[in-house]
Coordinates of C-alpha atoms in Angstrom, one line a residue:
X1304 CA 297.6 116.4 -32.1
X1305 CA 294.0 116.2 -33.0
X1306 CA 291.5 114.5 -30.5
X1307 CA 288.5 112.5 -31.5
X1308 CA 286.1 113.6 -28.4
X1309 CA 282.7 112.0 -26.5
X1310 CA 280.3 111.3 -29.6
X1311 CA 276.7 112.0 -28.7
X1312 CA 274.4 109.4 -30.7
X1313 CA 270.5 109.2 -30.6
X1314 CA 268.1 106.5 -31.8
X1315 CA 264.3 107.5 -32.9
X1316 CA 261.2 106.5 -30.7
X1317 CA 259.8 103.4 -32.9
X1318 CA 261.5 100.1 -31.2
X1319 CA 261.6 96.8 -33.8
X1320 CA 262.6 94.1 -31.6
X1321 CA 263.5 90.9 -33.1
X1322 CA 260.4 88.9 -32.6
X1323 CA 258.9 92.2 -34.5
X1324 CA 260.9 91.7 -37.5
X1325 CA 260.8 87.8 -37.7
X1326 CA 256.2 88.2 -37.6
X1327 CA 256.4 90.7 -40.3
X1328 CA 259.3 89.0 -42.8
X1329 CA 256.8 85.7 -42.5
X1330 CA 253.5 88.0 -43.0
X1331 CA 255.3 89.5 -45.7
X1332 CA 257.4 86.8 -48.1
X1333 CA 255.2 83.9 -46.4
X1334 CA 255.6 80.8 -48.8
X1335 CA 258.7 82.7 -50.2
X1336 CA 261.5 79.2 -50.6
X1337 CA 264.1 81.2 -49.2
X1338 CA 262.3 82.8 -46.2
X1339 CA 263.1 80.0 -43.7
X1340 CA 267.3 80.5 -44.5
X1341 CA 266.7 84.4 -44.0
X1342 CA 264.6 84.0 -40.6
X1343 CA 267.6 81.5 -39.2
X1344 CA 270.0 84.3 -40.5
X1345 CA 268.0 86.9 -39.2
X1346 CA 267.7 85.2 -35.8
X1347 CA 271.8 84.1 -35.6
X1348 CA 272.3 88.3 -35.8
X1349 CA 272.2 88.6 -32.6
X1350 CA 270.1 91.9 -32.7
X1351 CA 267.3 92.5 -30.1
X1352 CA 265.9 95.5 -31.0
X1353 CA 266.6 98.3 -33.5
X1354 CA 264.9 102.0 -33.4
X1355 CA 263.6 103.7 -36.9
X1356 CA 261.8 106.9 -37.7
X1357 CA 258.5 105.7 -38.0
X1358 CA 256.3 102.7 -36.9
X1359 CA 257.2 99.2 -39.0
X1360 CA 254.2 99.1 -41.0
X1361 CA 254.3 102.7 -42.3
X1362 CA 257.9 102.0 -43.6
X1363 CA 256.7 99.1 -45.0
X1364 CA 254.4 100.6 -46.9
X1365 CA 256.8 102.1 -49.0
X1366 CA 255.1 105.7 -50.6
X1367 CA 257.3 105.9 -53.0
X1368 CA 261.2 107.0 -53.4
X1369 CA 260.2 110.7 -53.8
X1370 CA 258.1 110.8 -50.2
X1371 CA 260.8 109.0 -48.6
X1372 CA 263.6 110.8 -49.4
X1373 CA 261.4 114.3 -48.5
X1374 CA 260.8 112.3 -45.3
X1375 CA 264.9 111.9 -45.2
X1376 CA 265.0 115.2 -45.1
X1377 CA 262.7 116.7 -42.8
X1378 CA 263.8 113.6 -40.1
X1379 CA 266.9 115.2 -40.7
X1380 CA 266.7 118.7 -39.8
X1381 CA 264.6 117.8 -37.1
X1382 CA 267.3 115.1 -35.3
X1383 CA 270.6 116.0 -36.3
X1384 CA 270.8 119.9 -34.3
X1385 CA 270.2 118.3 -31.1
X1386 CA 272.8 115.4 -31.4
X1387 CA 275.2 118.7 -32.6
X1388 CA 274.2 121.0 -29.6
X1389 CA 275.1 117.7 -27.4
X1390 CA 278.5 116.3 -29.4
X1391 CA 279.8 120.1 -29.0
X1392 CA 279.1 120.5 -25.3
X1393 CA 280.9 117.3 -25.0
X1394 CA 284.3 118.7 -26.9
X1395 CA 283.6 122.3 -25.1
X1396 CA 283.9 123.9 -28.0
X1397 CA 280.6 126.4 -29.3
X1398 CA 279.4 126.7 -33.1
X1399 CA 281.5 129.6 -33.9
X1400 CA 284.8 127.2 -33.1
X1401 CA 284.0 124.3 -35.8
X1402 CA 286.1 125.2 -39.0
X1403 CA 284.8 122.2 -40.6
X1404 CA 281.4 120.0 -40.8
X1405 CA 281.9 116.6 -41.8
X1406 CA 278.2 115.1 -43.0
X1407 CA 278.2 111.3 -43.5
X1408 CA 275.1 109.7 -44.9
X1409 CA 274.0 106.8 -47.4
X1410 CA 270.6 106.6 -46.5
X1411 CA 269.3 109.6 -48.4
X1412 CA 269.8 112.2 -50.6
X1413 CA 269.9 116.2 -50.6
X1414 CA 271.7 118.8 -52.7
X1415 CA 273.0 120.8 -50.9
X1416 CA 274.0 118.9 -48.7
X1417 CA 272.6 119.4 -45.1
X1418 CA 275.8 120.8 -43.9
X1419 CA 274.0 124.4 -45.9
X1420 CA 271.3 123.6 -43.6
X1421 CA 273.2 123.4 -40.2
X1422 CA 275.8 126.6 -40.8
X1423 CA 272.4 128.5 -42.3
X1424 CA 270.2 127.3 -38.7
X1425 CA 273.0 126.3 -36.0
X1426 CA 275.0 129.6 -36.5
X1427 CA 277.7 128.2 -37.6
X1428 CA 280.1 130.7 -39.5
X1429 CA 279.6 131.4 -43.1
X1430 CA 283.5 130.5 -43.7
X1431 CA 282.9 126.7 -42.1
X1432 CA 283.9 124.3 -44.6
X1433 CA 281.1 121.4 -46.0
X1434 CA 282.1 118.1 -46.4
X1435 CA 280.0 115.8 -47.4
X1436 CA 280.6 112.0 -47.9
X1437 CA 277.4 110.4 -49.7
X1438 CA 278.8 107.1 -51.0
X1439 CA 280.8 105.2 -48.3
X1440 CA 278.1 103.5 -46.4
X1441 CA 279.3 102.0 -43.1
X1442 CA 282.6 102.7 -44.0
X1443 CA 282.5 106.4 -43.8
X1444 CA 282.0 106.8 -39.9
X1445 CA 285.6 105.7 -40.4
X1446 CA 286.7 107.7 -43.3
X1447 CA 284.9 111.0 -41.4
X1448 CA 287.5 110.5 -38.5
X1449 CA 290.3 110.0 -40.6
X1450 CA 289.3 113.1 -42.8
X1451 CA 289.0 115.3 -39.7
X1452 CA 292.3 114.3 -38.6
X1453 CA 294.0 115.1 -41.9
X1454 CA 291.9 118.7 -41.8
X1455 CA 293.2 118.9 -38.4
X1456 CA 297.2 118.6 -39.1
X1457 CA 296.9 120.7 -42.2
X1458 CA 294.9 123.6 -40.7
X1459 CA 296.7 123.4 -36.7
X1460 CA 294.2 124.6 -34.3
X1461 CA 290.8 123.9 -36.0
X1462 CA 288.1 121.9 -35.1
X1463 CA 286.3 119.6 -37.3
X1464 CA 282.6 118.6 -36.6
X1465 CA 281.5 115.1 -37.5
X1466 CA 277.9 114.3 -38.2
X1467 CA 276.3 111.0 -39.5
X1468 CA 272.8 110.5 -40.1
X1469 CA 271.7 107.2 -41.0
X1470 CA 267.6 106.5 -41.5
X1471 CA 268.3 103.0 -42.8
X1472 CA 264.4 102.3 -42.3
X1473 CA 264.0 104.5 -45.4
X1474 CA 265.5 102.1 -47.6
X1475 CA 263.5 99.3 -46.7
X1476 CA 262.4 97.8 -49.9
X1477 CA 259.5 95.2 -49.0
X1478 CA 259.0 93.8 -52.6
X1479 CA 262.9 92.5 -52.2
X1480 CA 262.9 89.0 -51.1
X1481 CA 266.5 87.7 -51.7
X1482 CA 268.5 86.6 -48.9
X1483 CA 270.4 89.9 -48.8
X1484 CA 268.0 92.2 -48.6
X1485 CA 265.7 90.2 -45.9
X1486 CA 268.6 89.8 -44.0
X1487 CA 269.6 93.1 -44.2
X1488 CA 266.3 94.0 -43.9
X1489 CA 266.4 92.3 -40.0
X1490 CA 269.6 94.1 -39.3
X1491 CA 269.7 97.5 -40.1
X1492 CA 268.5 100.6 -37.8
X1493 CA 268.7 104.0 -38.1
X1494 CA 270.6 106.1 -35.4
X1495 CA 272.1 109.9 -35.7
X1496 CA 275.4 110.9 -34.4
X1497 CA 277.9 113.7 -34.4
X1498 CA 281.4 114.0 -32.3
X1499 CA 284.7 116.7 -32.5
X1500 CA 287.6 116.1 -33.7
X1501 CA 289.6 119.0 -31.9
X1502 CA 293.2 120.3 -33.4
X1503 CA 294.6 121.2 -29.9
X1504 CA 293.4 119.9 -26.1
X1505 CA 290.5 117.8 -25.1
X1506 CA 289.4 114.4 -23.7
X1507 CA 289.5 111.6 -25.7
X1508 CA 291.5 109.7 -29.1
X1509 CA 294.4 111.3 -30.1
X1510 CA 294.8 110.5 -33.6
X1511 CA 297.9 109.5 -33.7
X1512 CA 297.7 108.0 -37.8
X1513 CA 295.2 106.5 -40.3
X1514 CA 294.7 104.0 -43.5
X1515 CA 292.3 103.1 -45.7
X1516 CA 292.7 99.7 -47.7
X1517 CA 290.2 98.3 -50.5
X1518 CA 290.1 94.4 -51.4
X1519 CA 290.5 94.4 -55.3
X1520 CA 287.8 92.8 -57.0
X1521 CA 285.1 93.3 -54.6
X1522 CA 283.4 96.4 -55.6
X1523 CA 279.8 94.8 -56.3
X1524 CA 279.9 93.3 -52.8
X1525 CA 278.1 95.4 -50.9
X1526 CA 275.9 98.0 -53.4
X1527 CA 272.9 99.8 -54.1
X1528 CA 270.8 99.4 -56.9
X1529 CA 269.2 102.9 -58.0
X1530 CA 265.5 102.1 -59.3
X1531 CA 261.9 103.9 -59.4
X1532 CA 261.6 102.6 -55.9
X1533 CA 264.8 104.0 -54.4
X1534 CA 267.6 102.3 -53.1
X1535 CA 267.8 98.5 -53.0
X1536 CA 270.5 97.5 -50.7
X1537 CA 272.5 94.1 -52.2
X1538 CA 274.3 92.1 -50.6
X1539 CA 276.9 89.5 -51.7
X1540 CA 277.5 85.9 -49.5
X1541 CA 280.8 86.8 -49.5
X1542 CA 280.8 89.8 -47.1
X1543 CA 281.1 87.9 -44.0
X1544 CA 284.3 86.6 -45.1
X1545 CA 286.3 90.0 -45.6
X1546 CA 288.0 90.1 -42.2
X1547 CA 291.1 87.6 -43.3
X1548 CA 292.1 89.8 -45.8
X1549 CA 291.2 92.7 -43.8
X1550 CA 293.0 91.8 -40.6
X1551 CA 296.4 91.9 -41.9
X1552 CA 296.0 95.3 -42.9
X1553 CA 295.2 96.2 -39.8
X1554 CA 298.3 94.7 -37.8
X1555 CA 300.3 96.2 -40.1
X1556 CA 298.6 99.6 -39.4
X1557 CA 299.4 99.1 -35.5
X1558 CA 303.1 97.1 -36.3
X1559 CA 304.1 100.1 -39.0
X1560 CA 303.0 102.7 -35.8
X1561 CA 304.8 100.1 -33.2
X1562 CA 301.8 98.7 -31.5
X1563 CA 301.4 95.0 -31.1
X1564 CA 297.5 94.7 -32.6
X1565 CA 297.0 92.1 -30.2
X1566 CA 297.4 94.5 -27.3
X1567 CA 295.6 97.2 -27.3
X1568 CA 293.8 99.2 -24.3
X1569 CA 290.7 99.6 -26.7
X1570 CA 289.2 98.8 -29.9
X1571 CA 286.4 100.6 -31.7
X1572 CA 284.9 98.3 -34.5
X1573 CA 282.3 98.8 -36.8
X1574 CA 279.1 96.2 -35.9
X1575 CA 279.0 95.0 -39.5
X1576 CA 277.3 91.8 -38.1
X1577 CA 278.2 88.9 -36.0
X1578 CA 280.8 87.0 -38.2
X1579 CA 282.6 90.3 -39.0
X1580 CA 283.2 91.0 -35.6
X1581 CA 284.0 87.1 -34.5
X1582 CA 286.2 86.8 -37.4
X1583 CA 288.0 89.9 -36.9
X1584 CA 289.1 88.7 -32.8
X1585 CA 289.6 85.3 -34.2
X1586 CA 292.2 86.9 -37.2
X1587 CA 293.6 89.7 -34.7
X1588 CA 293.9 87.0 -31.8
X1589 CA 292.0 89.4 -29.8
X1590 CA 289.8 88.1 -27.0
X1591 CA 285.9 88.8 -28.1
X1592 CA 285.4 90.7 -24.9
X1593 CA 287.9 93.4 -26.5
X1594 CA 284.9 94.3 -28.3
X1595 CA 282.4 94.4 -26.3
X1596 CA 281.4 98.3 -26.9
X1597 CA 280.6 97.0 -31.3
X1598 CA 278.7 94.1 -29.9
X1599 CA 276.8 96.5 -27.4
X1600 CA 275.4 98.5 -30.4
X1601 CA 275.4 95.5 -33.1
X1602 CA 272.7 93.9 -29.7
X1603 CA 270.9 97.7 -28.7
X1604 CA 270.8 99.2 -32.4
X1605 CA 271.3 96.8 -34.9
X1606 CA 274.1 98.1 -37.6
X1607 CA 273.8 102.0 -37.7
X1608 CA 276.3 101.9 -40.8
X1609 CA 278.3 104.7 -40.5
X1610 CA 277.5 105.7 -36.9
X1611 CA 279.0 102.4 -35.5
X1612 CA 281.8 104.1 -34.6
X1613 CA 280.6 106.8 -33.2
X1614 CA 278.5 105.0 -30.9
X1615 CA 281.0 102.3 -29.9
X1616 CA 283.4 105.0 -28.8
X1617 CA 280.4 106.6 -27.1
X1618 CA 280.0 103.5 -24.8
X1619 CA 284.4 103.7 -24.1
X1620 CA 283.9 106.8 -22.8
X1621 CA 281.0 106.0 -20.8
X1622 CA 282.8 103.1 -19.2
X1623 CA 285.4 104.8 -18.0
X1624 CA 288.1 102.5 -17.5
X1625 CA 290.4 104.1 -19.7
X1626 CA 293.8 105.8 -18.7
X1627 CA 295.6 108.3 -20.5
X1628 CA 298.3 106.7 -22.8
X1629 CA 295.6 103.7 -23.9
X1630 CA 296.3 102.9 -27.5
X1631 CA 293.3 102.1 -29.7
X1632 CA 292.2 101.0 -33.2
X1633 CA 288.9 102.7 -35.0
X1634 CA 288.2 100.3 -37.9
X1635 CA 284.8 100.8 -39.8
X1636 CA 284.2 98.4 -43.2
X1637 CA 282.0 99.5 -46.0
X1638 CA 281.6 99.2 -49.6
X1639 CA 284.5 98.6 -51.9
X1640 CA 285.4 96.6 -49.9
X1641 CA 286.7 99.9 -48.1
X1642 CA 288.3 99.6 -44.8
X1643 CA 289.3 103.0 -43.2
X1644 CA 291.2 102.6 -40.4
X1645 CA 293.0 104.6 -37.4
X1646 CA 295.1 104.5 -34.4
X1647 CA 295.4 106.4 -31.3
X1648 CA 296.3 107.1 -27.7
X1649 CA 293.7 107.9 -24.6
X1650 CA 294.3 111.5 -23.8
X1651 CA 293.1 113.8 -20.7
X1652 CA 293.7 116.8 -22.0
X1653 CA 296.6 118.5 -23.4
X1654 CA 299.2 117.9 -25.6
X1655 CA 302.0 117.9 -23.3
X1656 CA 300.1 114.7 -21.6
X1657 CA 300.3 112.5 -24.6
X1658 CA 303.6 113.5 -25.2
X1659 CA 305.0 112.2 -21.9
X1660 CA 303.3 109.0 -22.5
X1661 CA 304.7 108.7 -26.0
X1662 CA 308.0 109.0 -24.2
X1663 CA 307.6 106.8 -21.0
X1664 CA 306.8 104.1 -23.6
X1665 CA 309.7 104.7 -25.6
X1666 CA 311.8 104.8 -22.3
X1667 CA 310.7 101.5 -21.5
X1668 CA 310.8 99.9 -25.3
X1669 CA 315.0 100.7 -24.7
X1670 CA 315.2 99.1 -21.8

């Protein structure tokens, strides 16, 4: 059964913290009518400090689309091998075993995609297969695992690599002063990431199955607008209140695989803000606590979009109170609204491990 292994996530150098970002939204859209509601939002986030690619007032700035999606790129090539190198130690697995490269991103754009770049520089073999997911924002973190998985049962014994690279500091759009985008504009870091998902052995999420559910009528929700000055991040007042619809889905997910959603030995939830992850305990009737690893990066990071995940599941491993035979939910929300969703079991190691605790807990369900 594939296994989801240790991500390995890294942040850049230039630390925002949130005293940073409520100085320079007043400097900024001072006098602006709705500034005081977006510093109170800003504020009730909850985020101490986020990490982008380059000091605050050179991203400010704003040079133009063209120079910041060349900067995209060359911040790009220069973070993402090292995170790789790291993410494939962590599987122990080399370059020559991935059979697949995963690249999620909504922050910038190349053609091709940087996956060319990483088989062409990382030695990766000519025959590895390029993935690339442009267009899911936060939601694909998500949608990467649950792609690897499906790679993984189809083509037994591969490996898939997943890599997300997320400069959301490049689509700061300082002439925006809605709500929405000053809000989003105090909540959004950039972060890079990559993790495993091997087809046989390892340590980590067995992927056990996975779902993906979009609210109808929603797709304008969460958007980019494509102008001269790049992208322009919008966000509708609505957002926050996606997890009753949302949480439903996910019982059923657990209840259709025989889990109880309410207790699980781990939950990996994408750091969508506050409210989404409040709501989301409140709707599950999980204790908040249960998701402490999403608040840990929503308070460190800010939201990473699509690396949430990765990162979250970074700080479960590096907690360490897992056993083998855990079960889990990986749950990342993006635009749509797309949920895409997973469930899974702690392994150790090898197959034959999971399988005995798949069957101690269907000894004890009979008796």
């Amino acid at each position: 059964m594939p296994t989801l292994c240790k991500p390995s996530i890294r942040v850049p150098e230039y630390v925002v913290t949130m005293e940073d970002t409520l100085e320079f939204a007043e400097k900024v859209h001072a006098g602006k009518p709705q500034l005081p509601l977006a510093l109170r939002l800003i504020q009730n986030t909850g985020v101490r400090k986020r990490h982008i690619v380059q000091p605050i007032e050179e991203a400010l700035l704003h040079p133009g689309f063209e120079e910041r999606n060349r900067l995209y790129e060359s911040e790009s090539k220069k973070r993402c091998p090292e995170v790789i190198e790291e993410a494939l130690a962590n599987a122990a697995v080399t370059v020559r075993d991935i059979d697949a490269i995963i690249y999620v991103s909504c922050t910038g754009f190349m053609m091709p995609s940087l996956t060319a770049w990483l088989i062409n520089s990382m030695g990766f073999r000519y025959d590895t297969r390029q993935i690339p997911i442009a267009q899911l924002g936060c939601a694909a973190g998500g949608a990467a695992i649950n792609r690897a998985q499906e790679f993984c049962t189809a083509h037994p014994e591969s490996n898939v690599l997943i890599v997300s690279c997320e400069l959301c500091s490049l689509c700061y759009q300082p002439g925006d002063d809605n709500v929405g985008a000053l809000l989003s504009d105090g909540l959004f870091g950039d972060a890079v990431g990559a993790a495993v998902v091997r087809g046989n052995g390892g340590v980590g999420v067995a992927l056990e199955r996975n779902s993906s559910y979009l609210i109808p009528g929603t797709e304008d929700w969460i958007s980019y607008a494509v102008r001269e000055t790049g992208f322009h991040f919008q966000l509708d007042r609505r957002v926050p209140g996606t997890m009753e619809p949302l949480a439903p889905v996910l019982r059923e997910l657990a209840t259709s695989h025989g889990w109880d959603v309410r207790n699980l030995g781990f939950y990996i939830i994408h750091a969508g803000g506050p409210r989404i992850l409040d709501d989301l305990a409140k709707f599950l009737d999980v204790d908040r606590e249960m998701f402490r690893f999403s608040w840990a990066t929503l308070t460190e990071y800010g939201n990473i979009a699509s690396a949430v995940v990765l990162d979250a599941l970074r700080r479960l491993f590096e907690e360490d109170r897992v056993t083998p035979g855990d079960t889990g939910v990986i749950a990342g929300f993006g635009p749509g609204i797309t949920a895409e969703m997973a469930v899974g079991r702690w392994t150790v190691d090898t197959p034959a491990e999971m399988e005995r605790a798949q069957l101690d807990e269907l000894t004890s369900s009979l008796q």
